[in-house]
GROMACS .gro file of C-alpha atoms in nm:
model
  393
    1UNK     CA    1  -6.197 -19.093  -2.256
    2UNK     CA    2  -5.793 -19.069  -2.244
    3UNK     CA    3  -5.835 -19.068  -1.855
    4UNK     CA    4  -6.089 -19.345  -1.855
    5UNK     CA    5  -5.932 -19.598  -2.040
    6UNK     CA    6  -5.595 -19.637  -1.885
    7UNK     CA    7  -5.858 -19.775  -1.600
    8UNK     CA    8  -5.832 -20.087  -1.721
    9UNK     CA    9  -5.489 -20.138  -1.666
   10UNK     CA   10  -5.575 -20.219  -1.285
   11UNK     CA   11  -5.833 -20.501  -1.376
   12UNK     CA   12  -5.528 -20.622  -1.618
   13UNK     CA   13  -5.355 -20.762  -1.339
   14UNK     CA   14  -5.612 -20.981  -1.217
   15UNK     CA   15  -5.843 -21.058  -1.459
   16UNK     CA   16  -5.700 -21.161  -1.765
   17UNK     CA   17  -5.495 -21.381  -1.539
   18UNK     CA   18  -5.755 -21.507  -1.341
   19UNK     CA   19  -5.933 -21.802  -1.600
   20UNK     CA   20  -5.527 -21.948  -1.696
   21UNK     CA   21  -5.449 -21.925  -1.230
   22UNK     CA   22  -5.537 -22.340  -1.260
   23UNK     CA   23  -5.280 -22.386  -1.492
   24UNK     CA   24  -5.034 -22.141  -1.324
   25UNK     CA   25  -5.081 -22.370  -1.056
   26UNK     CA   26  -5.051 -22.692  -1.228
   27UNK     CA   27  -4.699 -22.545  -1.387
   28UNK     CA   28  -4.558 -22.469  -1.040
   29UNK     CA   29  -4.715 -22.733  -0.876
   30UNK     CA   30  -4.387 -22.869  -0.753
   31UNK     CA   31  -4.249 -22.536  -0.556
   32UNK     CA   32  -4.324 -22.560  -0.204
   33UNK     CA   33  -4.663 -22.342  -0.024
   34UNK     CA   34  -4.772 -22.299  -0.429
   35UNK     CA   35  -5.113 -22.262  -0.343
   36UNK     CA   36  -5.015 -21.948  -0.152
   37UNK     CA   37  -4.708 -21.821  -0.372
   38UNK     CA   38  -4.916 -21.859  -0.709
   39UNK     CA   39  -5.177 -21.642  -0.665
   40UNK     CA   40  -4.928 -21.381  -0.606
   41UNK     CA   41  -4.886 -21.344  -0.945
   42UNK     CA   42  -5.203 -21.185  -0.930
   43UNK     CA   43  -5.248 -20.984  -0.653
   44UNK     CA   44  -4.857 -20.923  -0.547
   45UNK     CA   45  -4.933 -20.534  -0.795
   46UNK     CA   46  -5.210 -20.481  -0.590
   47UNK     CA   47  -4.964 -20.487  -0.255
   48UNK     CA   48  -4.766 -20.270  -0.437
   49UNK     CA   49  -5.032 -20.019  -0.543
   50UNK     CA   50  -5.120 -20.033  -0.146
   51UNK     CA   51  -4.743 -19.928  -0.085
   52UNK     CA   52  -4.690 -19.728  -0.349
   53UNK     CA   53  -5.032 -19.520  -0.418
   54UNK     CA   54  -4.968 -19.221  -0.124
   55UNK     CA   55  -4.595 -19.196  -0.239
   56UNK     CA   56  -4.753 -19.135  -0.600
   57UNK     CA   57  -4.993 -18.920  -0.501
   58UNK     CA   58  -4.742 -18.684  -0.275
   59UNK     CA   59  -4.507 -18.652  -0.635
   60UNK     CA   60  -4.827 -18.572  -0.798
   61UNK     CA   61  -4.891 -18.283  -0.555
   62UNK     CA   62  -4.547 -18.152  -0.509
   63UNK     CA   63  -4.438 -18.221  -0.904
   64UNK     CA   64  -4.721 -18.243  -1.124
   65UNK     CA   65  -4.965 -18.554  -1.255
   66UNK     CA   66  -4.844 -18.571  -1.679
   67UNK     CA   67  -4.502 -18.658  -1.713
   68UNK     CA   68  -4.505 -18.880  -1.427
   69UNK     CA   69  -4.853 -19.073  -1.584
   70UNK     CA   70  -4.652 -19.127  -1.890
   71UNK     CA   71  -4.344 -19.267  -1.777
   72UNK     CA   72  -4.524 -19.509  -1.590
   73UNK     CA   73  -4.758 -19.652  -1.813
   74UNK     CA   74  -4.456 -19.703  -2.016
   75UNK     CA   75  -4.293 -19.864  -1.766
   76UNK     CA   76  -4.575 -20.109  -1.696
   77UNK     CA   77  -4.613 -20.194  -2.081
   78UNK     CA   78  -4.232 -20.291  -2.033
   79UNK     CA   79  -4.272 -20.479  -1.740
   80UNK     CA   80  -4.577 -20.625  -1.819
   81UNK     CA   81  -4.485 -20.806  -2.087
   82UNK     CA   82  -4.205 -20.967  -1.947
   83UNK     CA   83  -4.335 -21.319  -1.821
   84UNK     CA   84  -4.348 -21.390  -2.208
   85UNK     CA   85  -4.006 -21.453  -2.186
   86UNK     CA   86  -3.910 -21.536  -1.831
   87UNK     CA   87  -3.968 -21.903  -1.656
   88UNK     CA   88  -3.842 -21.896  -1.348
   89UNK     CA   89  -4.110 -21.834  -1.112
   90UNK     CA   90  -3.952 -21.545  -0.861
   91UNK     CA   91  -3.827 -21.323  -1.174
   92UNK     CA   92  -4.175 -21.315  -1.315
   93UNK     CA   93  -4.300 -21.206  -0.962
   94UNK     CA   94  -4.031 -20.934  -0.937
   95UNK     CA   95  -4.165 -20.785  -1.298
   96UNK     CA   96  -4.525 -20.771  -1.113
   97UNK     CA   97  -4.368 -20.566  -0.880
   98UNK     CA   98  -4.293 -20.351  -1.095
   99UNK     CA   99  -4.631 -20.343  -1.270
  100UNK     CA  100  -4.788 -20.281  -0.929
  101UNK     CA  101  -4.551 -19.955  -0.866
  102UNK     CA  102  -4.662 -19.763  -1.177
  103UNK     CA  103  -5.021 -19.946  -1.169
  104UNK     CA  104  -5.006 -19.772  -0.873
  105UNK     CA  105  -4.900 -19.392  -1.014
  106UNK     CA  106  -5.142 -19.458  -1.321
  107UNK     CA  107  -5.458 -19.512  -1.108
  108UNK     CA  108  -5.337 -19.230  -0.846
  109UNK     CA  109  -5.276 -18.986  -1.171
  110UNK     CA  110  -5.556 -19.084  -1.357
  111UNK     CA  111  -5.827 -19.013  -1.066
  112UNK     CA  112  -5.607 -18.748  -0.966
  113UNK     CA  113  -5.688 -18.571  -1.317
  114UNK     CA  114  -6.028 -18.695  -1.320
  115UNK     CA  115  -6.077 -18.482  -0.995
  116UNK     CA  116  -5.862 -18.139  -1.124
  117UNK     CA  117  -6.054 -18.122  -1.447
  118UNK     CA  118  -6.415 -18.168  -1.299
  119UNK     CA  119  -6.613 -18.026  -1.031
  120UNK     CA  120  -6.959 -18.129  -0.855
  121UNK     CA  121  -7.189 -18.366  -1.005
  122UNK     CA  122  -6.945 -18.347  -1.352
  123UNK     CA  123  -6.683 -18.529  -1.081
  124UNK     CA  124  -6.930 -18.748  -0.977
  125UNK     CA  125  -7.040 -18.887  -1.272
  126UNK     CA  126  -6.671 -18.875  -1.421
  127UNK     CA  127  -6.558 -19.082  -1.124
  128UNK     CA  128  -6.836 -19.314  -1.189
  129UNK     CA  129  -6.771 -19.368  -1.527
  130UNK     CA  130  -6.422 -19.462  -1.470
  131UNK     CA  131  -6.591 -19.761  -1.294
  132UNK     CA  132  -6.786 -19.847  -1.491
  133UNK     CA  133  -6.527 -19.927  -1.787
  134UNK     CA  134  -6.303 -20.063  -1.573
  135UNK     CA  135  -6.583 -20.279  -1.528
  136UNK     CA  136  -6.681 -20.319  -1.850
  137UNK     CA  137  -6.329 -20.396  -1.940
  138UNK     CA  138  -6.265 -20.672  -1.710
  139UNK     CA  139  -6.579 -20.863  -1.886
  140UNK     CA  140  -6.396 -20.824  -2.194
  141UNK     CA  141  -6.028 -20.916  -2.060
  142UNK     CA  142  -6.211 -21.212  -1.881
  143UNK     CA  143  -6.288 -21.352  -2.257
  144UNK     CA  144  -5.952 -21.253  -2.364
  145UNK     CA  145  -5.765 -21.416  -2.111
  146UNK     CA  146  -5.990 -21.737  -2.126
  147UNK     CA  147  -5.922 -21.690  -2.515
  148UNK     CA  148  -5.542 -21.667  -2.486
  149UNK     CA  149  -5.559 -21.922  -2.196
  150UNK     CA  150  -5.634 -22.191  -2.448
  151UNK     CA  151  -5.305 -22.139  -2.626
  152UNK     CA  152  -5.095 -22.135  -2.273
  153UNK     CA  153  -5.071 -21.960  -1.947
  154UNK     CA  154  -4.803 -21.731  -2.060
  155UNK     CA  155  -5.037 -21.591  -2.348
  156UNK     CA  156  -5.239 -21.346  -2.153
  157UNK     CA  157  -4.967 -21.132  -2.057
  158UNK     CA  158  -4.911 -21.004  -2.395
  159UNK     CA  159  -5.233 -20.829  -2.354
  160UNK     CA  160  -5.005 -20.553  -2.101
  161UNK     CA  161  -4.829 -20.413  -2.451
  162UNK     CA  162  -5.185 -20.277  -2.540
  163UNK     CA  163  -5.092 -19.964  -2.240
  164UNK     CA  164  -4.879 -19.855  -2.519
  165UNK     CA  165  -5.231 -19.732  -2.722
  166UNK     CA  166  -5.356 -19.563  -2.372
  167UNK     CA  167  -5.011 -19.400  -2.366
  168UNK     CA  168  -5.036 -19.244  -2.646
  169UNK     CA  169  -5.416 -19.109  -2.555
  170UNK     CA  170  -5.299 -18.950  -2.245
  171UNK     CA  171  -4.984 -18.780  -2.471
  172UNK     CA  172  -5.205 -18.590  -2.714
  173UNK     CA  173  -5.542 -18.557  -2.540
  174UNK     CA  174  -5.456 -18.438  -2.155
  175UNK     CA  175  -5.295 -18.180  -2.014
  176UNK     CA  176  -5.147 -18.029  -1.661
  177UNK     CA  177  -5.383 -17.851  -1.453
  178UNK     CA  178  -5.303 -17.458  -1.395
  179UNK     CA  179  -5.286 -17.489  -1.037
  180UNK     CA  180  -4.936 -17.706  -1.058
  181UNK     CA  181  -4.716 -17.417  -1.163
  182UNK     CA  182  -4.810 -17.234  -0.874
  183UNK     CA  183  -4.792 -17.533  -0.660
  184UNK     CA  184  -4.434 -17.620  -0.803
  185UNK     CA  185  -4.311 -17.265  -0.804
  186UNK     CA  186  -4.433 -17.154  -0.453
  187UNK     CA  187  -4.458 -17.510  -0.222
  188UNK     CA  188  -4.474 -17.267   0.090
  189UNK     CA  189  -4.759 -17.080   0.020
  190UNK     CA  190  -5.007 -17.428  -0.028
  191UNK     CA  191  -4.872 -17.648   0.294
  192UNK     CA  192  -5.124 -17.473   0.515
  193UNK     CA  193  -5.409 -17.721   0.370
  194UNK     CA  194  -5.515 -17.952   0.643
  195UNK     CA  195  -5.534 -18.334   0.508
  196UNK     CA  196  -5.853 -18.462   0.634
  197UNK     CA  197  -5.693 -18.780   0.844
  198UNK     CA  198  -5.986 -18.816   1.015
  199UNK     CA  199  -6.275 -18.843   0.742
  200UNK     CA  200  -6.054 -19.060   0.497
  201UNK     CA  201  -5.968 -19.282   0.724
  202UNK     CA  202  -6.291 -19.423   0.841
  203UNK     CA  203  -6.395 -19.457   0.461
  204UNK     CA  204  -6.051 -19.600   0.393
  205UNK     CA  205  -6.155 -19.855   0.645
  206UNK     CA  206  -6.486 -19.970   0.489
  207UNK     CA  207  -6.312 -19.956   0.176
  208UNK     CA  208  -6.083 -20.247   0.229
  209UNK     CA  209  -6.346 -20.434   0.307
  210UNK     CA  210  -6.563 -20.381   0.038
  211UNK     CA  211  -6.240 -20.434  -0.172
  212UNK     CA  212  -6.175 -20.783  -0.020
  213UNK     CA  213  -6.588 -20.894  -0.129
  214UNK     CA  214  -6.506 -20.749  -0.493
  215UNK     CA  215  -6.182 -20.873  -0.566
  216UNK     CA  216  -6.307 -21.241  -0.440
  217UNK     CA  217  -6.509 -21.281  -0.724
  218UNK     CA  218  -6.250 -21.177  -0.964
  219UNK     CA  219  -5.997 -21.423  -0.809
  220UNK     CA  220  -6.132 -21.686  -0.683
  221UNK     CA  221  -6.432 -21.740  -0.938
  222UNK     CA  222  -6.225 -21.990  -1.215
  223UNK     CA  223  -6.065 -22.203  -0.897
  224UNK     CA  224  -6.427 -22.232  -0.766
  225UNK     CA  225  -6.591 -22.303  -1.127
  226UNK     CA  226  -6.268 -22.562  -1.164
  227UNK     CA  227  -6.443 -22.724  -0.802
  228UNK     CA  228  -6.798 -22.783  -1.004
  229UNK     CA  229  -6.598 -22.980  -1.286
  230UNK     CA  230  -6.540 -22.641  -1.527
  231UNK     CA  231  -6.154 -22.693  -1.623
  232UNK     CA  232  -6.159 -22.506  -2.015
  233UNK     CA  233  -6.000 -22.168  -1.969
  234UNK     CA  234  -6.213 -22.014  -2.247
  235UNK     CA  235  -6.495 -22.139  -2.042
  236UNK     CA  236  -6.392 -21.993  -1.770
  237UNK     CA  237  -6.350 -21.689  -1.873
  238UNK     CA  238  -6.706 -21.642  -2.070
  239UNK     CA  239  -6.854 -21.753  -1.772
  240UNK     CA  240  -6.730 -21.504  -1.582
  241UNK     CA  241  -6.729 -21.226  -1.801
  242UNK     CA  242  -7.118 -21.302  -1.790
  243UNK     CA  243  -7.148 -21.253  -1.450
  244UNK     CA  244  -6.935 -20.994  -1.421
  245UNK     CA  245  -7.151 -20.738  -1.626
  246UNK     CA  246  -7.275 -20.713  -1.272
  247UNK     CA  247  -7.037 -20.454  -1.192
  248UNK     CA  248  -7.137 -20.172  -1.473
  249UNK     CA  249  -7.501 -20.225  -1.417
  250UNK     CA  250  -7.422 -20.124  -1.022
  251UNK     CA  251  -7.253 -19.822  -1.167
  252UNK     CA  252  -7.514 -19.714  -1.387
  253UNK     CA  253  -7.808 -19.760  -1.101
  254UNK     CA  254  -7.543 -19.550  -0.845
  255UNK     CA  255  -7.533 -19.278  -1.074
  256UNK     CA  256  -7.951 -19.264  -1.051
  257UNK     CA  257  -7.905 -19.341  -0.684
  258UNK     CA  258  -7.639 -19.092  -0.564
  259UNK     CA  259  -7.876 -18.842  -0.396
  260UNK     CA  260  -7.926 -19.091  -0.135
  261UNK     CA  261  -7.768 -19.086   0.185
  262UNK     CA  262  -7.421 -19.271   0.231
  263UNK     CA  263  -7.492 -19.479   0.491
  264UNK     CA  264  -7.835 -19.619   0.297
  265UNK     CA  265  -7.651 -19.635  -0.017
  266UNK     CA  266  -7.379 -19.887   0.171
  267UNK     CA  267  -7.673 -20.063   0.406
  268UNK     CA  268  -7.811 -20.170   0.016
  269UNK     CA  269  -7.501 -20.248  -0.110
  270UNK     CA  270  -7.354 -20.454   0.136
  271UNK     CA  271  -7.665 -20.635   0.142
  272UNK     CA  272  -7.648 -20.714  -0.259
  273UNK     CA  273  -7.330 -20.845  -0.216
  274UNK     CA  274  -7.421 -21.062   0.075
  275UNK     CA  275  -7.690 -21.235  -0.082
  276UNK     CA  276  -7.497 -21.279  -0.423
  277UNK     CA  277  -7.208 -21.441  -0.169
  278UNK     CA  278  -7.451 -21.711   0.040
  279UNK     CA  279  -7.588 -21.804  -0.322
  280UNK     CA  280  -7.239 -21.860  -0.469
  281UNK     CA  281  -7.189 -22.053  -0.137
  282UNK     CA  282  -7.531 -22.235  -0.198
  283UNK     CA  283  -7.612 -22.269  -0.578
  284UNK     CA  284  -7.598 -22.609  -0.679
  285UNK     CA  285  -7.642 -22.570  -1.053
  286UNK     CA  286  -7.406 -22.303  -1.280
  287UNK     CA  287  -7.650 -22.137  -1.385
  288UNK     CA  288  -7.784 -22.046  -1.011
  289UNK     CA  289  -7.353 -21.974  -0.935
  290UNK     CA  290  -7.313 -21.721  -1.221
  291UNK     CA  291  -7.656 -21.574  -1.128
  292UNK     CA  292  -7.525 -21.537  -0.764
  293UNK     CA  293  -7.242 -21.370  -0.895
  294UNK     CA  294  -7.334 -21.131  -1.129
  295UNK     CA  295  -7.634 -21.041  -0.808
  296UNK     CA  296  -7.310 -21.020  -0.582
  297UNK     CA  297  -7.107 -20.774  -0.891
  298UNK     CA  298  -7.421 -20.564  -0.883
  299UNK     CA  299  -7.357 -20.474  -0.540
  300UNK     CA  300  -7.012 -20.411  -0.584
  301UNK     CA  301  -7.050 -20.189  -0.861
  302UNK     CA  302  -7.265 -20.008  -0.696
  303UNK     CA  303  -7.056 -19.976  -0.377
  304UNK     CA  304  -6.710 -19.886  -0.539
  305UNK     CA  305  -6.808 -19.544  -0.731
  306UNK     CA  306  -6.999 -19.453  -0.393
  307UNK     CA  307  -6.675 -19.502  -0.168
  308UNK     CA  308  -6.482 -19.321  -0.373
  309UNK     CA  309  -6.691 -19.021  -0.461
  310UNK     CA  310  -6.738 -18.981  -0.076
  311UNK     CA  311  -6.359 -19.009  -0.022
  312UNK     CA  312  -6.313 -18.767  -0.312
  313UNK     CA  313  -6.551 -18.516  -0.222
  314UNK     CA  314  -6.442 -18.174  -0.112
  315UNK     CA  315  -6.073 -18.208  -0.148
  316UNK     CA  316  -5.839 -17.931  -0.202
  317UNK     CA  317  -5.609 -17.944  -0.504
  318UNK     CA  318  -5.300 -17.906  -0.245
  319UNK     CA  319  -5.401 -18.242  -0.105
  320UNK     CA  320  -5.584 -18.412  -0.396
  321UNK     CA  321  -5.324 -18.663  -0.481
  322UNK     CA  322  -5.194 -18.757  -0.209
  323UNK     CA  323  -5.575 -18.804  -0.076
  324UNK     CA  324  -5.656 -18.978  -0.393
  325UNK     CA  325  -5.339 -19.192  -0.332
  326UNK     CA  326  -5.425 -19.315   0.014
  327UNK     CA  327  -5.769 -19.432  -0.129
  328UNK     CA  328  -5.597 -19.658  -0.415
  329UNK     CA  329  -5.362 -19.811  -0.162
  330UNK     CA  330  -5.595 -19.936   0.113
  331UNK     CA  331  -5.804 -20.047  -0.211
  332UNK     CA  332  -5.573 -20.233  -0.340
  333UNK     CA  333  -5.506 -20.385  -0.004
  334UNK     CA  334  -5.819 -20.542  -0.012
  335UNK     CA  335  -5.749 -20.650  -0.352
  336UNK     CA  336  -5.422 -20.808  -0.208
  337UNK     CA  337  -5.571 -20.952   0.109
  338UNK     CA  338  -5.871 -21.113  -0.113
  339UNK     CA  339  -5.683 -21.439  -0.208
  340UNK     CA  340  -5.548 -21.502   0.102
  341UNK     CA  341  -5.881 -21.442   0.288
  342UNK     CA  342  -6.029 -21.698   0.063
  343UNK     CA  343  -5.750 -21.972   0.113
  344UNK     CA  344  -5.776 -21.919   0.479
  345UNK     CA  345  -6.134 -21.939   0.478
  346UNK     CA  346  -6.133 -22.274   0.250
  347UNK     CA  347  -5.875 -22.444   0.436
  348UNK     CA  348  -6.038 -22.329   0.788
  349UNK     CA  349  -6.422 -22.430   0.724
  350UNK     CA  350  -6.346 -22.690   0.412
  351UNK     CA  351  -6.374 -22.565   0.073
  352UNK     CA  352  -6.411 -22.215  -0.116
  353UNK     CA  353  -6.796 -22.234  -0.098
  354UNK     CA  354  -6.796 -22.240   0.274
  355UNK     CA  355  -6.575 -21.931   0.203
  356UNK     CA  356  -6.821 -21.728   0.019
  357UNK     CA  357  -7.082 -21.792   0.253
  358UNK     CA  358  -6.874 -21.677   0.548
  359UNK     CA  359  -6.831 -21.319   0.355
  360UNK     CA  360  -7.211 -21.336   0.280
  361UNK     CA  361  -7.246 -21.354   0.691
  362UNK     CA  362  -6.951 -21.038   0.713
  363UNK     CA  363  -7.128 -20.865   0.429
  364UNK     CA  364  -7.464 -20.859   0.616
  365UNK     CA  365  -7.315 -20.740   0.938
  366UNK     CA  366  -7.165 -20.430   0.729
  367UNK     CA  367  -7.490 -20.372   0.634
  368UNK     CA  368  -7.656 -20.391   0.961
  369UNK     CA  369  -7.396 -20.153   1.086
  370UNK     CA  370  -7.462 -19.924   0.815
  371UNK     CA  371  -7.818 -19.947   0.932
  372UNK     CA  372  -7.755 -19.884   1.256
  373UNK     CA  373  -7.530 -19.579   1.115
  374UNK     CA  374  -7.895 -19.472   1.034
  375UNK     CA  375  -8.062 -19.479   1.328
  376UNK     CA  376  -7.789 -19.327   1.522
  377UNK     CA  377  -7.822 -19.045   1.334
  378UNK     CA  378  -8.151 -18.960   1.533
  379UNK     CA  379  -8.358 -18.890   1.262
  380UNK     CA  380  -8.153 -18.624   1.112
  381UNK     CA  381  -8.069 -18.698   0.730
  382UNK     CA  382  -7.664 -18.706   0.671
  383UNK     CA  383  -7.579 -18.545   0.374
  384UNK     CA  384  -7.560 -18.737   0.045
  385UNK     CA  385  -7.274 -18.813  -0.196
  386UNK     CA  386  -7.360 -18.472  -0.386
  387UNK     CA  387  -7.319 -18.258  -0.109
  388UNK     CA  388  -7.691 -18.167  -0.049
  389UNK     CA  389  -7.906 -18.267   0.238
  390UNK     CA  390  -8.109 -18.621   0.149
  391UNK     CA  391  -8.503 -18.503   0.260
  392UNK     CA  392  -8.589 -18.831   0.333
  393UNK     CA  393  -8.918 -18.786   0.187
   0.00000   0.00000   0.00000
């Protein structure tokens, strides 16, 4: 549980943000391009965890995961915290750099760990679980930040000083793996282990994508509820924490699914998502919007725990982190890339619904190409996410 939790300091950044972005925008309505330089506040750590996720990874492997988890989760608390007090716009972005640098060594570290201390289908349904609270989490910090909204747009940042509790979990209830003494003591002996460029970086690919169609959602939902007359930050952010519970139920059914094939997993999940995106772009009433999205979360909770127990999946301790690393970053490029897709997609076709349908359309070309991944495969069966053969049968 110590390496589960800190999880939820990724979704921090965005979604207990996310229901107050209106009035972000409203505050700093007056600095030129705000519509672009606002939503920085929220996605500018996920750039960060792109740049900085590899670089974490390669300390991890060369210098150990423990220390280096701990001094940046205290580092984040730290920095996190800080747009209590600041006002200026630009020196509250430059403290979410720094949350995005250590976000990015405490997702790196945490996985990292996740992956030493389990093997097989333990791994598998370890990395899954780390999903699925982050998931789980993000409803809650949805209704937090809607909560803490209400009082002002500063308030939800003093949720960051709760990584001092996860701190403390990863102090007294982890510890390094055996392998990094020998790694640390005799470097020259483990640089003979190959790093799979070729494999990771297809995945990598797909995974920005399906980063982009996740992170959308956890955006772009409260400026698109604000559209259909929803302006209450507390309803906001129960309205989307509904929806959202999306996102563990897809992790739950990918745990019961995870013998299948990966290319039929992703032709099903791209799918979900694309019909939870053209009825966001459709849906007339709220209730038919939040049902759209929580159909569209399914898919994506489904799809994140499968891309990264494929990525995962037959790494060598040597290379673990720095493998681990490179998956975070081009996530979390995605993540960063999600807000401006959106804006550019609102301001080229009209408004943020004709937006969501346009990834609906992307979503179900993914999935045709993951069917077509199918039948290229000329009948044979490509192994599934366990390792083993898929029968087909």
């Amino acid at each position: 549980m110590s390496l589960l939790l800190p999880c939820t300091m990724s979704v921090m950044g965005v979604v207990v943000l996310a229901p107050v972005l209106p009035q972000m925008l409203e505050h700093f309505k007056d600095m030129p391009q705000a519509d672009y330089w606002v939503p920085m506040i929220l996605t500018t750590p996920a750039l960060c965890v792109a740049l900085f996720s590899a670089p974490a990874g390669w300390l991890a492997d060369r210098f150990g995961r423990r220390q280096l988890l701990m001094l940046s989760m205290l580092l984040y608390a730290l920095c996190g915290v800080a747009p209590l007090v600041l006002d200026n716009f630009w020196p509250i972005l430059a403290s979410r750099v720094v949350v995005g640098i250590t976000e990015a060594a405490v997702m790196t570290l945490t996985t990292t760990l996740i992956g030493d201390y389990f093997k097989g289908h333990q791994r598998e349904k370890w990395l899954a679980l780390q999903t699925a609270v982050a998931s789980v989490s993000a409803v809650v910090l949805f209704v937090v930040g809607g909560a803490l909204g209400s009082i002002s747009w500063r308030a939800p940042f003093a949720v960051y000083a709760s990584s001092l509790l996860l701190l403390a979990g990863i102090r007294f209830f982890t510890w390094e793996p055996e392998e990094t003494e020998d790694v640390i003591q005799h470097p020259e002996a483990h640089k003979g282990v190959a790093f799979p460029w070729a494999r990771l970086g297809g995945i990598c690919a797909i995974t920005i994508f399906a980063s982009i169609l996740f992170y959308t959602v956890q955006v772009d939902l409260a400026l698109a509820l604000t559209n259909r007359g929803i302006t209450e930050p507390g309803t906001i952010g129960w309205m989307t924490a509904v929806a959202s519970l999306g996102v563990p139920v897809g992790t739950l059914v990918f745990q019961r699914a995870a013998n299948l094939p990966v290319a039929a997993l992703l032709l099903i999940e791209f799918a979900i998502s694309g019909v939870g995106f053209t009825g966001m772009a459709l849906a007339t009433e709220h209730g038919w919007l939040l049902a759209s999205v929580a159909l569209n979360q399914f898919g994506c909770g489904m799809m994140l725990p499968t891309l990264l127990t494929w990525a995962l999946r037959g790494l060598a301790f040597e290379i673990r982190g720095r493998a681990t690393g490179l998956w975070q970053g081009v996530f979390s490029v995605g993540q960063f890339l999600s807000a401006f897709v959106v804006t550019a997609l609102s301001h080229q076709f009209g408004d943020i619904f004709s937006a969501f349908l346009g990834l609906g359309i992307a979503s179900g070309v993914a999935a045709g190409l993951a069917l077509a991944g199918i039948f290229l495969s000329g009948g044979r069966t490509p192994a599934s996410l366990n390792g083993s053969a898929a029968t087909g049968h």
